[in-house]
Coordinates of C-alpha atoms in Angstrom, one line a residue:
X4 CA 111.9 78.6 124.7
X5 CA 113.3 76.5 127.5
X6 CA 111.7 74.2 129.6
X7 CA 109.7 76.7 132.3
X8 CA 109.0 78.4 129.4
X9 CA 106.7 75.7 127.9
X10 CA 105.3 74.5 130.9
X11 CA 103.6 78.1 130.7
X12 CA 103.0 77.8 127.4
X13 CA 100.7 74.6 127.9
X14 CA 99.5 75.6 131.2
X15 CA 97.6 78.6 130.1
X16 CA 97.3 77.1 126.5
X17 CA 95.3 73.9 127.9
X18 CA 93.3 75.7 130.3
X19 CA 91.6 78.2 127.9
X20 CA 90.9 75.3 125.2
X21 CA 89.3 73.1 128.1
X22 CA 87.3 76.3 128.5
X23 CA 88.9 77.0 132.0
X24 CA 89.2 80.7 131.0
X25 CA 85.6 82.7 129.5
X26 CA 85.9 84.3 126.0
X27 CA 87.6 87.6 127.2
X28 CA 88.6 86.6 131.0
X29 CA 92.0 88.1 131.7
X30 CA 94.9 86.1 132.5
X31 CA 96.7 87.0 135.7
X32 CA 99.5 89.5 135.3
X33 CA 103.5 88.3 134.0
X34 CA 104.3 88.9 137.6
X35 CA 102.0 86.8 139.2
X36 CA 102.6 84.1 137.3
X37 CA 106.2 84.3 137.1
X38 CA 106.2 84.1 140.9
X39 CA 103.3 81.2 140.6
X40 CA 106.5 79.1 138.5
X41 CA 109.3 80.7 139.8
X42 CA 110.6 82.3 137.0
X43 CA 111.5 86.2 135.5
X44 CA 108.4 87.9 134.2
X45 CA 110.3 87.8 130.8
X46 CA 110.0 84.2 130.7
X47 CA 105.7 84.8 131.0
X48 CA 105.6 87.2 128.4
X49 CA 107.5 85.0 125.7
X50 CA 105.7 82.4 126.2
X51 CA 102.2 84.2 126.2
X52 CA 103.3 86.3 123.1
X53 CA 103.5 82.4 121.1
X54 CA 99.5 81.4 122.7
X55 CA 98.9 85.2 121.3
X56 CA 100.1 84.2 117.9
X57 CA 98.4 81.2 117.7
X58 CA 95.1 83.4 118.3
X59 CA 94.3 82.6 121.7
X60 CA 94.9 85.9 123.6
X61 CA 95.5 89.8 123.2
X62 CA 98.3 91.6 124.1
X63 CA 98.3 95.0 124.7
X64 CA 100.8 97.3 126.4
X65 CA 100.3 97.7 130.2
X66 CA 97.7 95.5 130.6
X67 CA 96.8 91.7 131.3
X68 CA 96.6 89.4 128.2
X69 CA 92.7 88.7 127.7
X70 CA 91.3 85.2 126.1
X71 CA 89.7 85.7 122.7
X72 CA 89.3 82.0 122.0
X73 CA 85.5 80.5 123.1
X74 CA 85.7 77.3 124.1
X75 CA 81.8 77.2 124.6
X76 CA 80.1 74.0 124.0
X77 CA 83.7 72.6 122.9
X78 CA 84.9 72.2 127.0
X79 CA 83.5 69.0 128.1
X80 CA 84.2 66.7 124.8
X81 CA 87.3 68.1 124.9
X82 CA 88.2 67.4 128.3
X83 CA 86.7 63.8 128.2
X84 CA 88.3 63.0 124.3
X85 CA 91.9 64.6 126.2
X86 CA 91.0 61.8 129.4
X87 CA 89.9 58.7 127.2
X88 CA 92.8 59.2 124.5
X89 CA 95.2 58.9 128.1
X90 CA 93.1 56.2 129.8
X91 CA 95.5 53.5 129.6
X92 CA 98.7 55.5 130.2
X93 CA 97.6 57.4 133.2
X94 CA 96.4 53.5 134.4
X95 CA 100.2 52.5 133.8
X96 CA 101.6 55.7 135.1
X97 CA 100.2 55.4 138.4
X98 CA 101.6 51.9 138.6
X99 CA 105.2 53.0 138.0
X100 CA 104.6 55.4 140.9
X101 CA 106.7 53.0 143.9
X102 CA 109.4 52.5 141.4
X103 CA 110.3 55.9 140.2
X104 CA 108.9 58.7 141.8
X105 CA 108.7 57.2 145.4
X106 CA 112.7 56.6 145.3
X107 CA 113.0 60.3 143.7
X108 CA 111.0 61.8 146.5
X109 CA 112.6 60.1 149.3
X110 CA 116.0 61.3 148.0
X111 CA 114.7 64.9 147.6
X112 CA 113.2 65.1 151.3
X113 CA 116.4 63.5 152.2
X114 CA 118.2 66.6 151.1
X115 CA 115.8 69.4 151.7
X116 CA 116.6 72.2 154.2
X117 CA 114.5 74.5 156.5
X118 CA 113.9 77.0 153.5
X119 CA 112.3 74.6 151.5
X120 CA 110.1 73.7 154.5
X121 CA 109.0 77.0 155.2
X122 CA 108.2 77.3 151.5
X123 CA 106.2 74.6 151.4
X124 CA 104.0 75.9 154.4
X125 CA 103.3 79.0 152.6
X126 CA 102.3 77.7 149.5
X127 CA 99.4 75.6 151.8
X128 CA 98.9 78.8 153.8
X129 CA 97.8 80.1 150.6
X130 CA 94.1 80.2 150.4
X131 CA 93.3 81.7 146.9
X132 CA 96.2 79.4 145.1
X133 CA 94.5 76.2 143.3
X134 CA 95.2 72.9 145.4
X135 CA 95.9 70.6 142.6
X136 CA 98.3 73.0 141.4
X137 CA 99.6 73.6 144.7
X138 CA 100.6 69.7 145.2
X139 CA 102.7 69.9 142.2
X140 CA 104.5 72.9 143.4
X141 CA 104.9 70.8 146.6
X142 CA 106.3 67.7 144.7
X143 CA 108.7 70.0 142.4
X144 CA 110.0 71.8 146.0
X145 CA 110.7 68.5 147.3
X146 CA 112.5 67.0 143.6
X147 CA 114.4 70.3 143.6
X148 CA 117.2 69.7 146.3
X149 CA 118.8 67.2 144.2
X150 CA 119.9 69.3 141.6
X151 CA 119.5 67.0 138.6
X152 CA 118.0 68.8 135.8
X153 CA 117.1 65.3 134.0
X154 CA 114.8 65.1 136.8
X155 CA 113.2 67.8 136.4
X156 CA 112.8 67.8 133.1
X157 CA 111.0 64.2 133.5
X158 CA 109.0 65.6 136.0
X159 CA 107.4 68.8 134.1
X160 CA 106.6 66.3 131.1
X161 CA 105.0 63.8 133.3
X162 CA 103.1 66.6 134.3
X163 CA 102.0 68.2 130.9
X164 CA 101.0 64.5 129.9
X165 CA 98.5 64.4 132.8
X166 CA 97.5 67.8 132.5
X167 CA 95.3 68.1 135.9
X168 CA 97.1 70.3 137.2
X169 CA 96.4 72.7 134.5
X170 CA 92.7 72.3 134.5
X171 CA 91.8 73.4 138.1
X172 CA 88.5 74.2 138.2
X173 CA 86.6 72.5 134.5
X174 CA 84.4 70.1 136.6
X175 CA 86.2 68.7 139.5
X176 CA 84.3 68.9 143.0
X177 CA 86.2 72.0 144.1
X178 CA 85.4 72.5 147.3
X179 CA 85.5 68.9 149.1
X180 CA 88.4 67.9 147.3
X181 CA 90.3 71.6 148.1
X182 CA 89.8 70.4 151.6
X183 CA 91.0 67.4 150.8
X184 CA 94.2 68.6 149.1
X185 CA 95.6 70.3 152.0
X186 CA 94.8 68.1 154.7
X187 CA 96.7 65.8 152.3
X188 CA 99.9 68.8 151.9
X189 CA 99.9 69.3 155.7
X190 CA 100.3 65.6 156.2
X191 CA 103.3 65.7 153.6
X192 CA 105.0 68.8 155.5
X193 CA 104.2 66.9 159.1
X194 CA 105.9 63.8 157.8
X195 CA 109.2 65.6 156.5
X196 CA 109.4 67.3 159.6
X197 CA 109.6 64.3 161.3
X198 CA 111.6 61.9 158.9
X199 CA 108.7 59.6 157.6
X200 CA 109.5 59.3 154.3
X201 CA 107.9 56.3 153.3
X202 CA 104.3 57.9 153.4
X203 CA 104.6 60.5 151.5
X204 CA 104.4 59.4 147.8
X205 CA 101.6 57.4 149.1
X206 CA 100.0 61.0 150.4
X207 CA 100.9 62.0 147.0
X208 CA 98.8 58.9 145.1
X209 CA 95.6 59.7 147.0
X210 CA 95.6 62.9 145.9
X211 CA 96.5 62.6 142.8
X212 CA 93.7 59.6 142.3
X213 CA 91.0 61.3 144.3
X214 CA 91.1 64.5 141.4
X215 CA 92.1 62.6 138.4
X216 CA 90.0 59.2 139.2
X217 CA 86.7 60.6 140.9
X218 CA 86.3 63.8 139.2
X219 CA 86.6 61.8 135.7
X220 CA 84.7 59.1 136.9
X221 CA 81.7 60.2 134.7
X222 CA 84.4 60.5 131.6
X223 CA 85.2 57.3 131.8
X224 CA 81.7 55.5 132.4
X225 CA 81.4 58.0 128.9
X226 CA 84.3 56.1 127.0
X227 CA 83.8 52.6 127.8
X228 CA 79.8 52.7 126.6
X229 CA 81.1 54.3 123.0
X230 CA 84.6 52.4 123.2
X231 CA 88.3 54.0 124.0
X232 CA 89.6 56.2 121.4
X233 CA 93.4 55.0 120.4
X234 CA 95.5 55.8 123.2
X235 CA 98.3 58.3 123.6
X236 CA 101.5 57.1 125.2
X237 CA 103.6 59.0 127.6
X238 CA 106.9 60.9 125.7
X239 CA 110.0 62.0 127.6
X240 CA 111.7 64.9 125.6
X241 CA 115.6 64.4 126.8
X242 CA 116.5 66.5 123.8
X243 CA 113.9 69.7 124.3
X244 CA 116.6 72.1 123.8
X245 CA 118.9 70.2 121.1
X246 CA 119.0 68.7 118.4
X247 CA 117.4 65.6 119.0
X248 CA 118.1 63.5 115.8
X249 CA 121.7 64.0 115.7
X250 CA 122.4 62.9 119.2
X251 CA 120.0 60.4 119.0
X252 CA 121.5 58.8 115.9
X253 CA 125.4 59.7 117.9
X254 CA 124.3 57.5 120.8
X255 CA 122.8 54.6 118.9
X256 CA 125.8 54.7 116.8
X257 CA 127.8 54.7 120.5
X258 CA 126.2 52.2 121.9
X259 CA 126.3 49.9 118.4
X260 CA 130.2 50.1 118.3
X261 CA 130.7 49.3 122.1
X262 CA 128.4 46.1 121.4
X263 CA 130.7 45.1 118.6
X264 CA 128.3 45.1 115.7
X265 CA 130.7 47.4 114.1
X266 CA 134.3 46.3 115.9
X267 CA 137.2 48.0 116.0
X268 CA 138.9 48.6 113.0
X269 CA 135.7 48.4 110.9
X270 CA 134.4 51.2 108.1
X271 CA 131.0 52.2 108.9
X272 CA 128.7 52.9 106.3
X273 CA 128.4 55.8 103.9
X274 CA 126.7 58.8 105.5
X275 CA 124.0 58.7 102.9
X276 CA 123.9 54.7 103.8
X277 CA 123.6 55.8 107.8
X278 CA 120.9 58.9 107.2
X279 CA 118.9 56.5 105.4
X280 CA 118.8 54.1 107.8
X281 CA 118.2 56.3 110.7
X282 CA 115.6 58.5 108.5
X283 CA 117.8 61.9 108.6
X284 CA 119.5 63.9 106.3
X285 CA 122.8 63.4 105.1
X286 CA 123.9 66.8 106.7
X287 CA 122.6 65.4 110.3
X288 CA 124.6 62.3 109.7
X289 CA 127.9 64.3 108.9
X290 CA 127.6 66.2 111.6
X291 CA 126.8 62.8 114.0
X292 CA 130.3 61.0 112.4
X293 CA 132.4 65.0 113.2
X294 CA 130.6 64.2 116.9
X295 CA 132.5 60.5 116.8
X296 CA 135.3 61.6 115.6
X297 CA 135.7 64.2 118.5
X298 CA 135.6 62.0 120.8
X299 CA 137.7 59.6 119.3
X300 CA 134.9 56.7 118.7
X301 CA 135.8 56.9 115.2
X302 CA 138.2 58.4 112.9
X303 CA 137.3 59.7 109.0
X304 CA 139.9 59.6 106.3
X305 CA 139.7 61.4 103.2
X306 CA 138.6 58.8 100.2
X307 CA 138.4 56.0 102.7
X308 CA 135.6 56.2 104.8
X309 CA 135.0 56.7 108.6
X310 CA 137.2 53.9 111.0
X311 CA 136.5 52.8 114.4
X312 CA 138.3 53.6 116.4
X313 CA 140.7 51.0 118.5
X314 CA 139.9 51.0 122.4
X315 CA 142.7 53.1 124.1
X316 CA 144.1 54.4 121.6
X317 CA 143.8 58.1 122.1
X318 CA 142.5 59.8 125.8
X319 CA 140.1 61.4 125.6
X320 CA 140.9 65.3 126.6
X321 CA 138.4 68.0 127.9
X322 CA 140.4 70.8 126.4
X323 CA 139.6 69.5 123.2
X324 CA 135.9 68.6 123.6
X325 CA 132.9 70.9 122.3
X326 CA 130.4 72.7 124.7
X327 CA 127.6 70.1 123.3
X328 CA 129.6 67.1 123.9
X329 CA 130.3 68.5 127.4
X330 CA 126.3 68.6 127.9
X331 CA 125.5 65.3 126.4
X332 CA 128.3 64.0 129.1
X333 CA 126.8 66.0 131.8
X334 CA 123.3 64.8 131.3
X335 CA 124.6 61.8 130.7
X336 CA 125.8 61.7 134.4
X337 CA 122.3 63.1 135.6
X338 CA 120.7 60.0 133.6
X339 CA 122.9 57.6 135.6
X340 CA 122.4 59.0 138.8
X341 CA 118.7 58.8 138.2
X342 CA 119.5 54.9 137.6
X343 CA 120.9 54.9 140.6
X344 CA 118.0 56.0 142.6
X345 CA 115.7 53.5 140.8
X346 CA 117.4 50.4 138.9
X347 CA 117.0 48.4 142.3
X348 CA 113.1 48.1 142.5
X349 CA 112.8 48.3 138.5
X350 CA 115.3 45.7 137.8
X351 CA 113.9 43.1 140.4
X352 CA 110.0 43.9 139.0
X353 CA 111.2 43.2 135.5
X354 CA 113.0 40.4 136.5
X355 CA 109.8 38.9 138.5
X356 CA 107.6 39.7 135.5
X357 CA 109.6 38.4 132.4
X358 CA 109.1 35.9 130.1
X359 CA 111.6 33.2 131.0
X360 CA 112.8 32.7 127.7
X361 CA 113.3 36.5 127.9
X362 CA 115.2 36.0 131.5
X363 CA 117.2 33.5 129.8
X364 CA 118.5 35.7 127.1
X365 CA 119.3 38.8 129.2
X366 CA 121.9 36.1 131.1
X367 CA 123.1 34.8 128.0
X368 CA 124.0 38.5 127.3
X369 CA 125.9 39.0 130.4
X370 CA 127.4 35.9 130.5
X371 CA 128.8 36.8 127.0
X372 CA 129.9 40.1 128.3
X373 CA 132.0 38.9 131.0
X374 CA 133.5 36.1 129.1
X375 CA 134.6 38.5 126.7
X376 CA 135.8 41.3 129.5
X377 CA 133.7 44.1 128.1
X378 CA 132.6 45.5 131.6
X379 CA 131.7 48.7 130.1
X380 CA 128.7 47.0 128.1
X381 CA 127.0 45.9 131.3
X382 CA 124.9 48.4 132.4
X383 CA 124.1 49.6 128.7
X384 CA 122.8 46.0 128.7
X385 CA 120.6 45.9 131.6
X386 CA 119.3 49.2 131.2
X387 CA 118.1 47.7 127.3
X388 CA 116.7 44.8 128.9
X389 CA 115.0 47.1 131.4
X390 CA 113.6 49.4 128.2
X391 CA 112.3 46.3 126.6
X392 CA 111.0 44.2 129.2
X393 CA 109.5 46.2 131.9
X394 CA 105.7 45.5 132.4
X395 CA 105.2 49.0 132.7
X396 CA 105.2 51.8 130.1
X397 CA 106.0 54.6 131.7
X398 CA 109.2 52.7 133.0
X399 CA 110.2 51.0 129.5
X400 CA 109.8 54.9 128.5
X401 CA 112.3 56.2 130.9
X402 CA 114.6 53.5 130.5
X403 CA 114.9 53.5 127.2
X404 CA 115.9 57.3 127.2
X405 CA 118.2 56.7 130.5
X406 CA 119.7 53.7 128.1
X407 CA 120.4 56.1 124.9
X408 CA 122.0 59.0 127.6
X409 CA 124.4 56.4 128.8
X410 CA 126.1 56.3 125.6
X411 CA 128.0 59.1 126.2
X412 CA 130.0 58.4 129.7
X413 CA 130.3 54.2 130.2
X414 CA 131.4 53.6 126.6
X415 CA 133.2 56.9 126.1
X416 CA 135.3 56.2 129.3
X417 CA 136.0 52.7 127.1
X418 CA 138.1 54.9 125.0
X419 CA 140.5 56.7 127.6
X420 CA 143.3 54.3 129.1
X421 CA 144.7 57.5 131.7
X422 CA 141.2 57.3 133.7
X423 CA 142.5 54.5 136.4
X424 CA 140.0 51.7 135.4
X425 CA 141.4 49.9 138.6
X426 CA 139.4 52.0 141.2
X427 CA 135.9 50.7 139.2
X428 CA 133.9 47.9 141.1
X429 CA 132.8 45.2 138.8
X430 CA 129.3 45.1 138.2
X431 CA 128.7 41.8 138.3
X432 CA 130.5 38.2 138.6
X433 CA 129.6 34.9 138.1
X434 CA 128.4 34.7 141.3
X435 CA 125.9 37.2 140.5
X436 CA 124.5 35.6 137.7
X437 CA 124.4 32.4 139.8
X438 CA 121.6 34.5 141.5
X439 CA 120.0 36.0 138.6
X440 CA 120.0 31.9 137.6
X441 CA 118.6 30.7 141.0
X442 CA 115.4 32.9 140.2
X443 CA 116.8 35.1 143.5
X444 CA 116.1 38.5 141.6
X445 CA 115.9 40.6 144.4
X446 CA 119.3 39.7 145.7
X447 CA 120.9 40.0 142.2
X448 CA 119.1 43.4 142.2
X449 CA 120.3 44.9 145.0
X450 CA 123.7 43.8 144.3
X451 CA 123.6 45.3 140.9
X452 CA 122.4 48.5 142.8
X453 CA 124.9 48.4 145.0
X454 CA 127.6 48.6 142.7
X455 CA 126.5 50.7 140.6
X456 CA 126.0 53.4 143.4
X457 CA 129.7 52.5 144.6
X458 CA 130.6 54.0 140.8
X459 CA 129.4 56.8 140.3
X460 CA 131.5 58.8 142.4
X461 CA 134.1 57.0 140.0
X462 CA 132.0 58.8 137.2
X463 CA 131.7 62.0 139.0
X464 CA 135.6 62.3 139.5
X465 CA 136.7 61.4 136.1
X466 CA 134.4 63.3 133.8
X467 CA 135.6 66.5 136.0
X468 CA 138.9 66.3 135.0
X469 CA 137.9 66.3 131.8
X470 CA 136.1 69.7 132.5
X471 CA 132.3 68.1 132.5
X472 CA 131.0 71.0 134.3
X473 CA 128.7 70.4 137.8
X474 CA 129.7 66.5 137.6
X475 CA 130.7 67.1 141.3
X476 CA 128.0 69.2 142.5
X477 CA 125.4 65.7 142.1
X478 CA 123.9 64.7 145.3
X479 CA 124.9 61.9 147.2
X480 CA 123.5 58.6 146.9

């Protein structure tokens, strides 16, 4: 089921377990709500037919699917258990706000035409449509212009882990906050019209904090009498519609090689030595080492064992790559240009908030790197240090998925000498550390930003000839 799919799926699926839906309501109709998410009605009706065989609906031919499930008494432990359990993560998530989703907004609204405009007005216009989930169709209109499906991906599980929008209607103060809700969209649609970016994530907190703080107020005052439940942390599926262990374990294997703890020349372990270590089956791990060897990290021989491969010595050529390397490249690219649009803010607040001894390590590291002229380990590196060593969750989350996604274009592109390596900026010199040294984060920062954002157009142009397909079609920075 792809990604709209289960948004569906969960949608309908959380709102009649929080009782949202009666025993027997009817949902509304596969056309409605495929116009409601802006998808076919095909799409509705697969994923209602997997809540219907998980015996929480009835199908029947011609007419609306009708809740069989009784949430009853069930609805308000549920919904405070669901609240508590994410207490500390939603706290967190709100806190990452300004460094992730402010910078992806600004770039969308950047990029958004008059159709999306008028779209936006007649979602508000719409009386009978539930605010809370019209403010998420406003935030997805306005993420949708720049045509990074990474993005939206992050956005529709940030969404499913808070939930609200799903739950409409199970004990928030509907009518003051309703009014609320659209004073708050028109306000967003009057500031795009004009250009005032900076205000409207901050539109977008209150919002968001006037449903999910003061409507669960009482929920809360609930959990810290009896004492939090263990908490549930936030998840990022990059791999939804793949096969998540084998690229995973490709990446890490990637990203181990380019770091020299396996260096060139070197035999990797045994694949039964590898699945065990990375807790998959030997089948997963042969098919991970086939992946390396197609794109000439590595090289098996019969009886020997499976070589590194040396740097340069074959280019790497598009003709011969698979489909799924092509997408792990391509999303690859959508990972970096999401780094682009945020390692500014995040690397200077990680910077500011690190254990020295920590701050002094991360230099170390580059130091080592330049020393040694392995430019394509820098940004691997800082996006590690970000995933480690951010204050915030959400962000060590997202980093450390944006840091396994970059295994598959900066040291890849190691591995092809025909690419022009001259045209690259360098990331960093020892100037730049003298910065980072100084304690002057936000001026290392932003020159860390900057030329990062002067490369990827490098990225764009060279993983196109090599037939990565939509590579050019990213926005601009």
């Amino acid at each position: 089921m792809q990604s709209r799919g289960y948004l569906i799926y969960e949608y309908f699926k959380s709102r009649i377990t929080f009782g949202c839906y009666n025993l027997y309501e009817s949902l509304p109709s596969a056309g409605t709500t495929g116009r409601q998410f802006a998808c076919s009605p095909q799409t509705v009706r697969k994923a209602l037919l997997k809540i219907r065989n998980e015996g929480y609906i009835s199908l029947s031919p011609g007419r609306r699917a009708k809740v069989i499930y009784d949430a009853g008494h069930k609805k308000n432990p549920l919904l405070k258990d669901y609240l508590l359990a994410r207490k500390a993560g939603l706290s967190d998530l709100y806190g990452s706000v300004e460094f992730t989703w402010q910078r992806f907004m600004n770039a969308g609204i950047r990029m958004m035409g008059k159709d999306d405009i008028v779209f936006l007005e007649d979602c508000v216009s719409r009386q009978e449509a539930d605010p809370l989930w019209l403010l998420t169709v406003s935030f997805w209109t306005i993420l949708r212009p720049i045509k990074n499906d990474l993005l939206l991906n992050l956005f529709w599980d940030t969404v499913r882990y808070i939930r609200f929008p799903y739950l409409w209607g199970s004990g928030a103060r509907v009518t003051s906050d309703s009014d609320f809700l659209r004073a708050g969209l028109l306000r967003i649609i009057s500031c795009i019209k004009s250009g005032d970016t900076r205000n409207i994530a901050v539109i977008f907190y209150e919002c968001y904090s006037r449903i999910i703080l003061a409507s669960n107020a009482e929920a809360y005052s609930l959990g810290e009498a009896a004492g939090l439940p263990p908490q549930i942390p936030f998840q990022w599926e990059i791999w939804r519609i793949r096969t998540q262990k084998c690229y995973t374990a490709a990446a890490s294997l990637i990203q181990k090689i380019n770091e020299g703890i396996y260096p060139e020349g070197s035999f990797l372990p045994s694949a039964s030595a590898l699945a065990q270590n990375y807790g998959v089956s030997v089948m997963t791990m042969r098919r991970t080492i086939r992946l390396l060897n197609e794109i000439s990290v590595t090289k098996t021989y019969n009886g020997r064992g499976t070589q590194v491969s040396a740097m340069n010595e074959e280019p790497l050529k598009g003709e011969k790559l698979s489909p799924e390397i092509m997408r792990n490249m391509s999303l690859s690219l959508q990972g970096l240009h999401l780094v682009c649009l945020t390692c500014g803010e995040v690397m200077r607040d990680t910077l500011a908030n690190a254990e020295p001894a920590d701050r002094y390590a991360f230099i170390q590291r580059l130091e080592g790197l330049l020393e040694n002229k392995r430019p394509s380990n820098i940004l691997p590196a800082c996006l590690n240090f970000i995933s480690e060593k951010s204050r915030l969750a959400y962000v060590r989350t997202v980093y450390a998925n944006l840091y396994e996604l970059s295994a598959w274009t900066f040291p890849l592109l190691s591995y092809s000498h025909d690419l022009g390596g001259g045209e690259r900026s360098k990331y960093l010199s020892k100037e730049s550390l003298n910065l980072l040294r100084s304690g002057r984060f936000g001026e290392f920062s932003d020159i860390f930003h900057k030329k990062l954002s002067q490369d990827f157009p490098w990225l764009q142009k060279h993983l196109a000839q090599l037939g990565v397909k939509d590579s050019l079609e990213m926005c601009r920075m």
